Structures are given as structure tokens and as C-alpha cells.
């Protein structure tokens, strides 16, 4: 047992965070024309800047990497300029923010792809998943398998996106290796039946995720690079026959790359924490830098897991939607506001920037 508290400062590499609570990445589908985050996004993130660390909504590294309508990108100058407003707003309030770098792989729809082409994937296996396109949830499209010669281009897109994120003023990036998107599709054998160096063994299935991480580290430094993984989450229709061996290996290699954090979705994303047997403590012990825990945390669980030294930081997702001042509310033991499900995905300020802080909601 330790006497740490959630509300004390924490050193994430060379960055000092004001507390141990992170805002988990939350897709809100409100980017403007050209997939540029607008002034409302700056207001929304600024309102939540009292989190020790904000992690942005997933942000596509290329048009090919997009899978949902109106999600922001980080591959054009206009997008970089839009994001700079967000980072400026967060930094003005003393917050820290990482950008989540995203390639959805097969979780996409032809309507979002260049010239209506098929989404790409490790193998031509369609996901049992839906995406949000044309203002509704519809089945994802049939993907095509990436050719071996295309993978270097994807690694390069992640690397360029990391450079763009730093140009936009982010404190670092989080590589999206979770939730059934491209890098997780490669890692999990339900989605990856390749017979080349990127399929088959534990080492081969980890290869793309690790090459991407190494490229991002080379570009912006290990101290500014984190990654999100979800070893047993069935999100977007993936599963692994050997998750413990797979993710023990991945985390050993990430540790060797010296990245600043791993962000672990413990269980089914947004669902049960005990969805499958898995020893998350093994990842915690293998990784020497910061371990961010996520999934279904509340004040009580985060407090007890911190006391047991099971994690360094705790990412809260859904509670941040309706509680911009979540940190203050948790510290005060104040009640939490509830999310309106109708305004989560898409729209304008309603259900986005109009949830009040508690002092305001009392007046
Ligand atoms: C509306 C919504 C959007 C989400 N968007 C993302 C995302 O962009 N990237 C990601 O890695 N996870 C995303 N997630 C998953 C959350 O980050 C988090 O893992 C999940 O909500 C469980 O944490 P919680 O119990 O604290 O909400 C999203 C979840 C929700 C509810």
C-alpha cells in the first residue's frame, strides 16, 4: 500500500501533470470542412484542462485511416492550424494534451475512402462492426488486404502525423493500438491471417505496431510517445487466441523503445473489466515507465488501484463528456452529471460545450 493520492502532481517523463487523472480519448464527430477541428473543439478541450493529461479524440493520419464521419485529421496544414487552437486553449489553462494518432484499417466505409475504394486491412476479412457515416450507424465495408509494399507508407504516415502533432503544439502523441483498429487488427489473429513477416507468430503480428512506434520515437522522441492497447477487448470484432503472450511481447518491446507510457484498456472497452482472463499486472511489471489504466474506473476503484500501485494514472472516458470539471468533482466528492446519449456523436455545442462546471450549475 502507498499513500499517493489521485490529486497530487505527477511527472510524466519531463512533463509535470497537475494530477493523476487523464481524459481518455473520446470521438465526438464535430470536425468542420476538411476534417479540421474548429473553435468549439478548442473550447471543449479547454473546459477540461484541469485533467492532469488530456488525450485527444482519435485523429486520422490520412484519408485512408478515416472510418467515421466528421472525425478530425492531422495530415493537412489546415488541420494542424485547427489543432493549434486546441493546444493553445489547453496550455493557457495549464493543461497538457497528447494527440491520439489513428488508422482505422478495416473499420471504415467506401463513402469515406478516396474514389470510393475499399478500406484496407491485414487480411480481406470484413469486421463484424458498424461505423457512423451519413449520420447513422451502418455496417463497415468489405476491406482489401494490404500489400507488403504498402506497409512502409503507413508507417511513414504515422511518423509524419507525429511531426504534425508537435507542429500543432501537442505535448506528445498516443499511437492508437487499441479497439480493433489497424494496429490491433494486425496484432490479433481473428483479423490477421497473413503468411508474410506481418502475420502468424506473436512477433510477426506485433511487427507493424512496433515499427510505427519506433518511427514515431525517431521523429519526436520517446519522451513524447505513448501508445494505447486493449489486449482482450472485442471492440470492432477482433479477438486473439493468445492475448497474454501477444501483449507481454508487445510491452517488452515497447519498454525497450523507452516510450513514456502505455495506456491499457482493461477488459472490453466500455464494457466488463473481466471479459476474459488476462493478467494486466504482467504488463505493469514489464513496463518501466508510466502505466495509464482505463475502463470503468470511478473514484473508489482508482483510489484503491493507486494504493495497490497497479497504475500511475487513471483515464476516465464517459464521465468527462458531461463533467468538464471532473477532477474538481471527484476531489470534492460532488455528484456527477449524466450524459445525454442523443448528443454524443455529431452536432454542435449542445451536448458538447454546454455541460456546466459544478459551480456554474449550482448558481
Ligand atoms: C463516445 C465515445 C468515444 C470514444 N472514442 C474513443 C477514441 O477516439 N479513441 C479511443 O481509443 N477510445 C475511444 N473510446 C473509448 C474510451 O476512451 C474509453 O476506453 C471507454 O469509454 C472506457 O472508459 P470509461 O469507462 O472511463 O468511459 C470512446 C468511448 C466513447 C464512449
mmCIF file of C-alpha atoms in Angstrom, residues 41-345:
data_model
loop_
_atom_site.group_PDB
_atom_site.id
_atom_site.type_symbol
_atom_site.label_atom_id
_atom_site.label_comp_id
_atom_site.label_asym_id
_atom_site.label_seq_id
_atom_site.Cartn_x
_atom_site.Cartn_y
_atom_site.Cartn_z
ATOM 1 C CA UNK A 41 -13.180 21.934 -30.100
ATOM 2 C CA UNK A 42 -10.783 24.448 -28.552
ATOM 3 C CA UNK A 43 -13.497 25.475 -26.101
ATOM 4 C CA UNK A 44 -14.387 21.849 -25.287
ATOM 5 C CA UNK A 45 -10.821 20.746 -24.565
ATOM 6 C CA UNK A 46 -10.061 23.992 -22.728
ATOM 7 C CA UNK A 47 -13.032 23.353 -20.439
ATOM 8 C CA UNK A 48 -11.481 20.004 -19.489
ATOM 9 C CA UNK A 49 -7.911 21.251 -18.987
ATOM 10 C CA UNK A 50 -7.873 20.521 -15.254
ATOM 11 C CA UNK A 51 -7.300 16.863 -16.083
ATOM 12 C CA UNK A 52 -3.637 16.062 -15.463
ATOM 13 C CA UNK A 53 -3.398 14.831 -19.052
ATOM 14 C CA UNK A 54 -5.877 15.184 -21.894
ATOM 15 C CA UNK A 55 -5.736 12.671 -24.701
ATOM 16 C CA UNK A 56 -7.480 13.928 -27.817
ATOM 17 C CA UNK A 57 -10.169 12.116 -29.714
ATOM 18 C CA UNK A 58 -8.787 9.663 -32.256
ATOM 19 C CA UNK A 59 -7.413 11.627 -35.223
ATOM 20 C CA UNK A 60 -6.794 10.081 -38.633
ATOM 21 C CA UNK A 61 -3.275 10.178 -40.011
ATOM 22 C CA UNK A 62 -4.525 10.020 -43.628
ATOM 23 C CA UNK A 63 -7.777 9.884 -45.543
ATOM 24 C CA UNK A 64 -7.310 6.123 -45.798
ATOM 25 C CA UNK A 65 -7.169 5.998 -41.995
ATOM 26 C CA UNK A 66 -10.625 7.549 -41.535
ATOM 27 C CA UNK A 67 -13.606 5.387 -40.592
ATOM 28 C CA UNK A 68 -16.308 7.696 -39.275
ATOM 29 C CA UNK A 69 -17.853 10.922 -40.456
ATOM 30 C CA UNK A 70 -16.532 14.288 -39.319
ATOM 31 C CA UNK A 71 -13.575 12.994 -37.333
ATOM 32 C CA UNK A 72 -10.546 15.286 -37.364
ATOM 33 C CA UNK A 73 -7.307 14.641 -39.216
ATOM 34 C CA UNK A 74 -3.660 15.620 -38.729
ATOM 35 C CA UNK A 75 -2.366 15.352 -42.291
ATOM 36 C CA UNK A 76 -3.105 18.815 -43.763
ATOM 37 C CA UNK A 77 -1.864 22.284 -42.866
ATOM 38 C CA UNK A 78 -5.429 23.428 -42.133
ATOM 39 C CA UNK A 79 -5.807 20.553 -39.652
ATOM 40 C CA UNK A 80 -2.518 21.459 -37.964
ATOM 41 C CA UNK A 81 -3.702 25.066 -37.691
ATOM 42 C CA UNK A 82 -7.063 23.961 -36.256
ATOM 43 C CA UNK A 83 -5.407 21.773 -33.661
ATOM 44 C CA UNK A 84 -3.094 24.622 -32.672
ATOM 45 C CA UNK A 85 -6.142 26.474 -31.339
ATOM 46 C CA UNK A 86 -6.920 23.450 -29.168
ATOM 47 C CA UNK A 87 -3.422 23.096 -27.743
ATOM 48 C CA UNK A 88 -3.239 26.855 -27.113
ATOM 49 C CA UNK A 89 -6.531 26.778 -25.177
ATOM 50 C CA UNK A 90 -5.405 23.822 -23.058
ATOM 51 C CA UNK A 91 -1.946 25.230 -22.353
ATOM 52 C CA UNK A 92 -3.423 28.616 -21.405
ATOM 53 C CA UNK A 93 -5.167 26.825 -18.551
ATOM 54 C CA UNK A 94 -2.072 24.907 -17.501
ATOM 55 C CA UNK A 95 -3.164 21.602 -19.038
ATOM 56 C CA UNK A 96 -1.217 19.025 -21.038
ATOM 57 C CA UNK A 97 -2.509 17.315 -24.155
ATOM 58 C CA UNK A 98 -1.447 14.391 -26.352
ATOM 59 C CA UNK A 99 -2.945 13.695 -29.780
ATOM 60 C CA UNK A 100 -4.238 10.186 -30.486
ATOM 61 C CA UNK A 101 -2.955 9.001 -33.894
ATOM 62 C CA UNK A 102 -5.441 6.786 -35.697
ATOM 63 C CA UNK A 103 -5.673 4.474 -38.664
ATOM 64 C CA UNK A 104 -8.956 2.564 -38.596
ATOM 65 C CA UNK A 105 -7.932 -0.138 -41.082
ATOM 66 C CA UNK A 106 -10.990 -2.211 -41.984
ATOM 67 C CA UNK A 107 -13.393 -0.261 -39.724
ATOM 68 C CA UNK A 108 -14.392 2.112 -42.494
ATOM 69 C CA UNK A 109 -16.785 2.627 -45.344
ATOM 70 C CA UNK A 110 -16.231 3.193 -49.046
ATOM 71 C CA UNK A 111 -18.029 6.552 -48.774
ATOM 72 C CA UNK A 112 -15.092 7.851 -46.702
ATOM 73 C CA UNK A 113 -12.306 6.445 -48.869
ATOM 74 C CA UNK A 114 -10.611 8.065 -51.836
ATOM 75 C CA UNK A 115 -12.590 7.332 -55.024
ATOM 76 C CA UNK A 116 -14.886 5.019 -53.082
ATOM 77 C CA UNK A 117 -12.185 2.370 -52.810
ATOM 78 C CA UNK A 118 -12.200 -0.488 -50.296
ATOM 79 C CA UNK A 119 -10.831 0.140 -46.786
ATOM 80 C CA UNK A 120 -7.523 -1.590 -46.053
ATOM 81 C CA UNK A 121 -6.792 -4.359 -43.556
ATOM 82 C CA UNK A 122 -4.208 -7.011 -42.712
ATOM 83 C CA UNK A 123 -6.419 -9.568 -44.451
ATOM 84 C CA UNK A 124 -9.585 -9.380 -46.547
ATOM 85 C CA UNK A 125 -11.854 -10.213 -43.627
ATOM 86 C CA UNK A 126 -14.805 -7.959 -43.016
ATOM 87 C CA UNK A 127 -15.272 -6.754 -39.439
ATOM 88 C CA UNK A 128 -18.480 -7.539 -37.605
ATOM 89 C CA UNK A 129 -18.757 -3.874 -36.761
ATOM 90 C CA UNK A 130 -20.664 -0.747 -37.581
ATOM 91 C CA UNK A 131 -19.439 2.713 -38.360
ATOM 92 C CA UNK A 132 -21.066 6.144 -38.115
ATOM 93 C CA UNK A 133 -21.479 7.506 -41.639
ATOM 94 C CA UNK A 134 -24.106 9.771 -43.223
ATOM 95 C CA UNK A 135 -25.499 10.442 -39.727
ATOM 96 C CA UNK A 136 -26.274 6.834 -38.919
ATOM 97 C CA UNK A 137 -24.621 3.593 -37.818
ATOM 98 C CA UNK A 138 -24.116 1.219 -40.764
ATOM 99 C CA UNK A 139 -22.099 -1.926 -41.487
ATOM 100 C CA UNK A 140 -18.447 -1.400 -42.379
ATOM 101 C CA UNK A 141 -17.377 -2.159 -45.960
ATOM 102 C CA UNK A 142 -15.528 -5.239 -47.202
ATOM 103 C CA UNK A 143 -11.776 -4.492 -46.896
ATOM 104 C CA UNK A 144 -8.862 -5.494 -49.101
ATOM 105 C CA UNK A 145 -5.611 -6.927 -47.735
ATOM 106 C CA UNK A 146 -2.697 -4.519 -47.662
ATOM 107 C CA UNK A 147 0.215 -5.491 -49.881
ATOM 108 C CA UNK A 148 3.566 -5.922 -48.196
ATOM 109 C CA UNK A 149 4.942 -2.985 -50.147
ATOM 110 C CA UNK A 150 2.274 -0.641 -48.755
ATOM 111 C CA UNK A 151 3.175 -1.034 -45.088
ATOM 112 C CA UNK A 152 6.168 1.299 -45.148
ATOM 113 C CA UNK A 153 3.838 4.036 -46.390
ATOM 114 C CA UNK A 154 1.548 3.550 -43.416
ATOM 115 C CA UNK A 155 4.488 3.701 -41.018
ATOM 116 C CA UNK A 156 5.535 6.893 -42.751
ATOM 117 C CA UNK A 157 2.041 8.378 -42.416
ATOM 118 C CA UNK A 158 2.138 7.787 -38.636
ATOM 119 C CA UNK A 159 5.607 9.356 -38.469
ATOM 120 C CA UNK A 160 4.555 12.433 -40.441
ATOM 121 C CA UNK A 161 1.396 12.753 -38.335
ATOM 122 C CA UNK A 162 3.519 12.742 -35.169
ATOM 123 C CA UNK A 163 5.652 15.543 -36.572
ATOM 124 C CA UNK A 164 2.468 17.434 -37.483
ATOM 125 C CA UNK A 165 1.122 16.965 -33.950
ATOM 126 C CA UNK A 166 4.222 18.537 -32.468
ATOM 127 C CA UNK A 167 3.953 21.367 -35.010
ATOM 128 C CA UNK A 168 0.383 21.899 -33.758
ATOM 129 C CA UNK A 169 1.662 22.320 -30.201
ATOM 130 C CA UNK A 170 0.797 18.937 -28.670
ATOM 131 C CA UNK A 171 2.892 17.743 -25.739
ATOM 132 C CA UNK A 172 3.104 14.313 -27.321
ATOM 133 C CA UNK A 173 1.165 11.638 -29.187
ATOM 134 C CA UNK A 174 -0.666 8.470 -28.295
ATOM 135 C CA UNK A 175 -0.499 5.807 -31.000
ATOM 136 C CA UNK A 176 -3.905 4.129 -31.266
ATOM 137 C CA UNK A 177 -3.042 0.451 -30.958
ATOM 138 C CA UNK A 178 -6.391 -0.498 -29.422
ATOM 139 C CA UNK A 179 -10.077 -1.165 -30.069
ATOM 140 C CA UNK A 180 -9.903 -3.228 -33.229
ATOM 141 C CA UNK A 181 -8.327 -0.553 -35.440
ATOM 142 C CA UNK A 182 -5.458 -1.147 -37.861
ATOM 143 C CA UNK A 183 -2.594 -1.892 -35.458
ATOM 144 C CA UNK A 184 -4.827 -4.043 -33.243
ATOM 145 C CA UNK A 185 -6.126 -5.841 -36.355
ATOM 146 C CA UNK A 186 -2.552 -6.829 -37.172
ATOM 147 C CA UNK A 187 -1.914 -7.958 -33.583
ATOM 148 C CA UNK A 188 -4.994 -10.178 -33.350
ATOM 149 C CA UNK A 189 -5.298 -13.345 -35.365
ATOM 150 C CA UNK A 190 -9.055 -13.141 -35.909
ATOM 151 C CA UNK A 191 -8.311 -10.277 -38.294
ATOM 152 C CA UNK A 192 -4.826 -11.247 -39.472
ATOM 153 C CA UNK A 193 -4.208 -14.446 -41.451
ATOM 154 C CA UNK A 194 -1.206 -13.135 -43.367
ATOM 155 C CA UNK A 195 1.591 -15.532 -44.230
ATOM 156 C CA UNK A 196 4.334 -12.909 -44.615
ATOM 157 C CA UNK A 197 6.502 -11.248 -41.932
ATOM 158 C CA UNK A 198 3.437 -9.423 -40.542
ATOM 159 C CA UNK A 199 1.254 -12.446 -39.786
ATOM 160 C CA UNK A 200 1.411 -15.768 -37.982
ATOM 161 C CA UNK A 201 3.698 -15.650 -34.937
ATOM 162 C CA UNK A 202 3.372 -13.335 -31.953
ATOM 163 C CA UNK A 203 6.456 -11.472 -33.178
ATOM 164 C CA UNK A 204 5.142 -11.069 -36.709
ATOM 165 C CA UNK A 205 1.733 -9.806 -35.624
ATOM 166 C CA UNK A 206 3.379 -7.220 -33.360
ATOM 167 C CA UNK A 207 5.675 -6.004 -36.112
ATOM 168 C CA UNK A 208 3.604 -3.172 -37.602
ATOM 169 C CA UNK A 209 2.678 -1.709 -34.207
ATOM 170 C CA UNK A 210 6.335 -1.757 -33.168
ATOM 171 C CA UNK A 211 7.601 -0.328 -36.465
ATOM 172 C CA UNK A 212 5.111 2.511 -36.154
ATOM 173 C CA UNK A 213 6.196 3.160 -32.571
ATOM 174 C CA UNK A 214 9.890 3.123 -33.487
ATOM 175 C CA UNK A 215 9.230 5.577 -36.342
ATOM 176 C CA UNK A 216 7.290 7.940 -34.086
ATOM 177 C CA UNK A 217 10.038 7.747 -31.453
ATOM 178 C CA UNK A 218 12.653 8.535 -34.107
ATOM 179 C CA UNK A 219 10.611 11.553 -35.167
ATOM 180 C CA UNK A 220 9.566 13.181 -31.882
ATOM 181 C CA UNK A 221 11.400 11.297 -29.114
ATOM 182 C CA UNK A 222 10.408 8.524 -26.725
ATOM 183 C CA UNK A 223 9.522 11.041 -24.024
ATOM 184 C CA UNK A 224 6.665 12.344 -26.129
ATOM 185 C CA UNK A 225 5.394 8.969 -27.348
ATOM 186 C CA UNK A 226 2.692 6.855 -25.707
ATOM 187 C CA UNK A 227 0.509 4.037 -27.006
ATOM 188 C CA UNK A 228 -2.939 2.656 -26.248
ATOM 189 C CA UNK A 229 -3.598 -1.096 -26.272
ATOM 190 C CA UNK A 230 -6.646 -3.229 -25.446
ATOM 191 C CA UNK A 231 -5.414 -6.828 -25.183
ATOM 192 C CA UNK A 232 -8.768 -8.549 -24.619
ATOM 193 C CA UNK A 233 -11.277 -6.035 -25.901
ATOM 194 C CA UNK A 234 -13.623 -7.406 -28.568
ATOM 195 C CA UNK A 235 -14.229 -3.861 -29.823
ATOM 196 C CA UNK A 236 -14.862 -3.777 -33.565
ATOM 197 C CA UNK A 237 -14.909 -7.540 -33.834
ATOM 198 C CA UNK A 238 -11.320 -8.588 -33.058
ATOM 199 C CA UNK A 239 -10.040 -11.394 -30.874
ATOM 200 C CA UNK A 240 -6.716 -13.037 -30.182
ATOM 201 C CA UNK A 241 -6.067 -16.714 -29.499
ATOM 202 C CA UNK A 242 -3.063 -15.816 -27.313
ATOM 203 C CA UNK A 243 -3.521 -12.332 -25.852
ATOM 204 C CA UNK A 244 -1.179 -12.791 -22.887
ATOM 205 C CA UNK A 245 1.773 -13.954 -24.980
ATOM 206 C CA UNK A 246 0.984 -11.354 -27.640
ATOM 207 C CA UNK A 247 0.801 -8.368 -25.325
ATOM 208 C CA UNK A 248 3.581 -9.466 -22.979
ATOM 209 C CA UNK A 249 5.801 -9.479 -26.070
ATOM 210 C CA UNK A 250 4.489 -6.132 -27.312
ATOM 211 C CA UNK A 251 5.016 -4.468 -23.941
ATOM 212 C CA UNK A 252 8.549 -5.880 -23.617
ATOM 213 C CA UNK A 253 9.388 -4.346 -26.978
ATOM 214 C CA UNK A 254 7.675 -1.041 -26.157
ATOM 215 C CA UNK A 255 9.703 -0.967 -22.962
ATOM 216 C CA UNK A 256 12.879 -1.416 -24.991
ATOM 217 C CA UNK A 257 11.858 1.559 -27.148
ATOM 218 C CA UNK A 258 11.650 3.652 -23.970
ATOM 219 C CA UNK A 259 8.279 5.268 -24.688
ATOM 220 C CA UNK A 260 6.815 7.360 -21.910
ATOM 221 C CA UNK A 261 3.550 5.480 -21.356
ATOM 222 C CA UNK A 262 1.324 2.566 -22.135
ATOM 223 C CA UNK A 263 -2.396 3.226 -21.840
ATOM 224 C CA UNK A 264 -4.213 -0.023 -21.218
ATOM 225 C CA UNK A 265 -7.917 -0.622 -21.736
ATOM 226 C CA UNK A 266 -8.520 -3.285 -19.118
ATOM 227 C CA UNK A 267 -11.301 -5.587 -20.392
ATOM 228 C CA UNK A 268 -13.956 -4.878 -23.004
ATOM 229 C CA UNK A 269 -13.838 -1.193 -23.991
ATOM 230 C CA UNK A 270 -16.757 0.469 -22.224
ATOM 231 C CA UNK A 271 -17.915 -2.960 -21.012
ATOM 232 C CA UNK A 272 -16.996 -5.565 -18.414
ATOM 233 C CA UNK A 273 -13.476 -5.412 -16.990
ATOM 234 C CA UNK A 274 -13.429 -9.203 -16.567
ATOM 235 C CA UNK A 275 -14.451 -10.102 -20.118
ATOM 236 C CA UNK A 276 -11.585 -12.613 -20.473
ATOM 237 C CA UNK A 277 -8.808 -13.933 -18.247
ATOM 238 C CA UNK A 278 -5.770 -11.685 -18.553
ATOM 239 C CA UNK A 279 -3.015 -10.633 -16.167
ATOM 240 C CA UNK A 280 -2.725 -6.861 -16.573
ATOM 241 C CA UNK A 281 -0.234 -6.903 -13.688
ATOM 242 C CA UNK A 282 2.159 -8.653 -16.056
ATOM 243 C CA UNK A 283 2.114 -5.596 -18.364
ATOM 244 C CA UNK A 284 2.505 -3.290 -15.383
ATOM 245 C CA UNK A 285 5.575 -5.197 -14.165
ATOM 246 C CA UNK A 286 7.194 -5.424 -17.612
ATOM 247 C CA UNK A 287 6.843 -1.731 -18.457
ATOM 248 C CA UNK A 288 9.202 0.597 -16.600
ATOM 249 C CA UNK A 289 7.639 3.958 -17.459
ATOM 250 C CA UNK A 290 4.084 5.198 -16.840
ATOM 251 C CA UNK A 291 1.106 2.822 -16.871
ATOM 252 C CA UNK A 292 -2.244 4.509 -17.562
ATOM 253 C CA UNK A 293 -5.234 2.358 -16.630
ATOM 254 C CA UNK A 294 -8.650 2.754 -18.233
ATOM 255 C CA UNK A 295 -12.075 1.215 -18.373
ATOM 256 C CA UNK A 296 -14.890 1.587 -15.920
ATOM 257 C CA UNK A 297 -12.908 3.476 -13.298
ATOM 258 C CA UNK A 298 -14.607 5.577 -10.675
ATOM 259 C CA UNK A 299 -13.102 7.398 -7.710
ATOM 260 C CA UNK A 300 -13.236 4.349 -5.459
ATOM 261 C CA UNK A 301 -11.646 1.919 -7.888
ATOM 262 C CA UNK A 302 -8.962 4.379 -8.992
ATOM 263 C CA UNK A 303 -8.097 5.210 -5.383
ATOM 264 C CA UNK A 304 -7.725 1.578 -4.390
ATOM 265 C CA UNK A 305 -5.765 0.597 -7.524
ATOM 266 C CA UNK A 306 -3.403 3.534 -6.935
ATOM 267 C CA UNK A 307 -2.884 2.478 -3.333
ATOM 268 C CA UNK A 308 -2.003 -1.005 -4.592
ATOM 269 C CA UNK A 309 0.388 0.566 -7.135
ATOM 270 C CA UNK A 310 -1.418 -1.133 -10.037
ATOM 271 C CA UNK A 311 -1.211 2.016 -12.200
ATOM 272 C CA UNK A 312 0.250 5.529 -12.203
ATOM 273 C CA UNK A 313 -2.512 7.426 -13.984
ATOM 274 C CA UNK A 314 -6.205 6.690 -14.474
ATOM 275 C CA UNK A 315 -8.032 7.636 -17.656
ATOM 276 C CA UNK A 316 -11.732 8.430 -17.413
ATOM 277 C CA UNK A 317 -13.751 8.459 -20.622
ATOM 278 C CA UNK A 318 -17.531 8.738 -20.431
ATOM 279 C CA UNK A 319 -17.540 10.782 -17.187
ATOM 280 C CA UNK A 320 -15.637 13.590 -18.942
ATOM 281 C CA UNK A 321 -18.383 14.096 -21.530
ATOM 282 C CA UNK A 322 -20.868 15.623 -19.083
ATOM 283 C CA UNK A 323 -18.395 16.767 -16.413
ATOM 284 C CA UNK A 324 -15.851 19.251 -17.752
ATOM 285 C CA UNK A 325 -14.644 19.725 -14.166
ATOM 286 C CA UNK A 326 -14.462 16.016 -13.415
ATOM 287 C CA UNK A 327 -11.261 16.365 -11.386
ATOM 288 C CA UNK A 328 -12.768 19.013 -9.102
ATOM 289 C CA UNK A 329 -15.950 16.978 -8.680
ATOM 290 C CA UNK A 330 -14.058 13.823 -7.770
ATOM 291 C CA UNK A 331 -11.876 15.705 -5.314
ATOM 292 C CA UNK A 332 -14.923 17.333 -3.696
ATOM 293 C CA UNK A 333 -16.968 14.139 -3.686
ATOM 294 C CA UNK A 334 -19.572 16.031 -5.707
ATOM 295 C CA UNK A 335 -22.225 14.253 -7.802
ATOM 296 C CA UNK A 336 -21.520 13.613 -11.459
ATOM 297 C CA UNK A 337 -23.768 14.833 -14.267
ATOM 298 C CA UNK A 338 -25.182 12.247 -16.671
ATOM 299 C CA UNK A 339 -24.513 12.131 -20.411
ATOM 300 C CA UNK A 340 -27.281 12.722 -22.920
ATOM 301 C CA UNK A 341 -26.747 9.825 -25.378
ATOM 302 C CA UNK A 342 -28.504 11.699 -28.203
ATOM 303 C CA UNK A 343 -25.763 14.344 -28.480
ATOM 304 C CA UNK A 344 -22.616 12.238 -28.190
ATOM 305 C CA UNK A 345 -21.781 11.817 -31.880
#
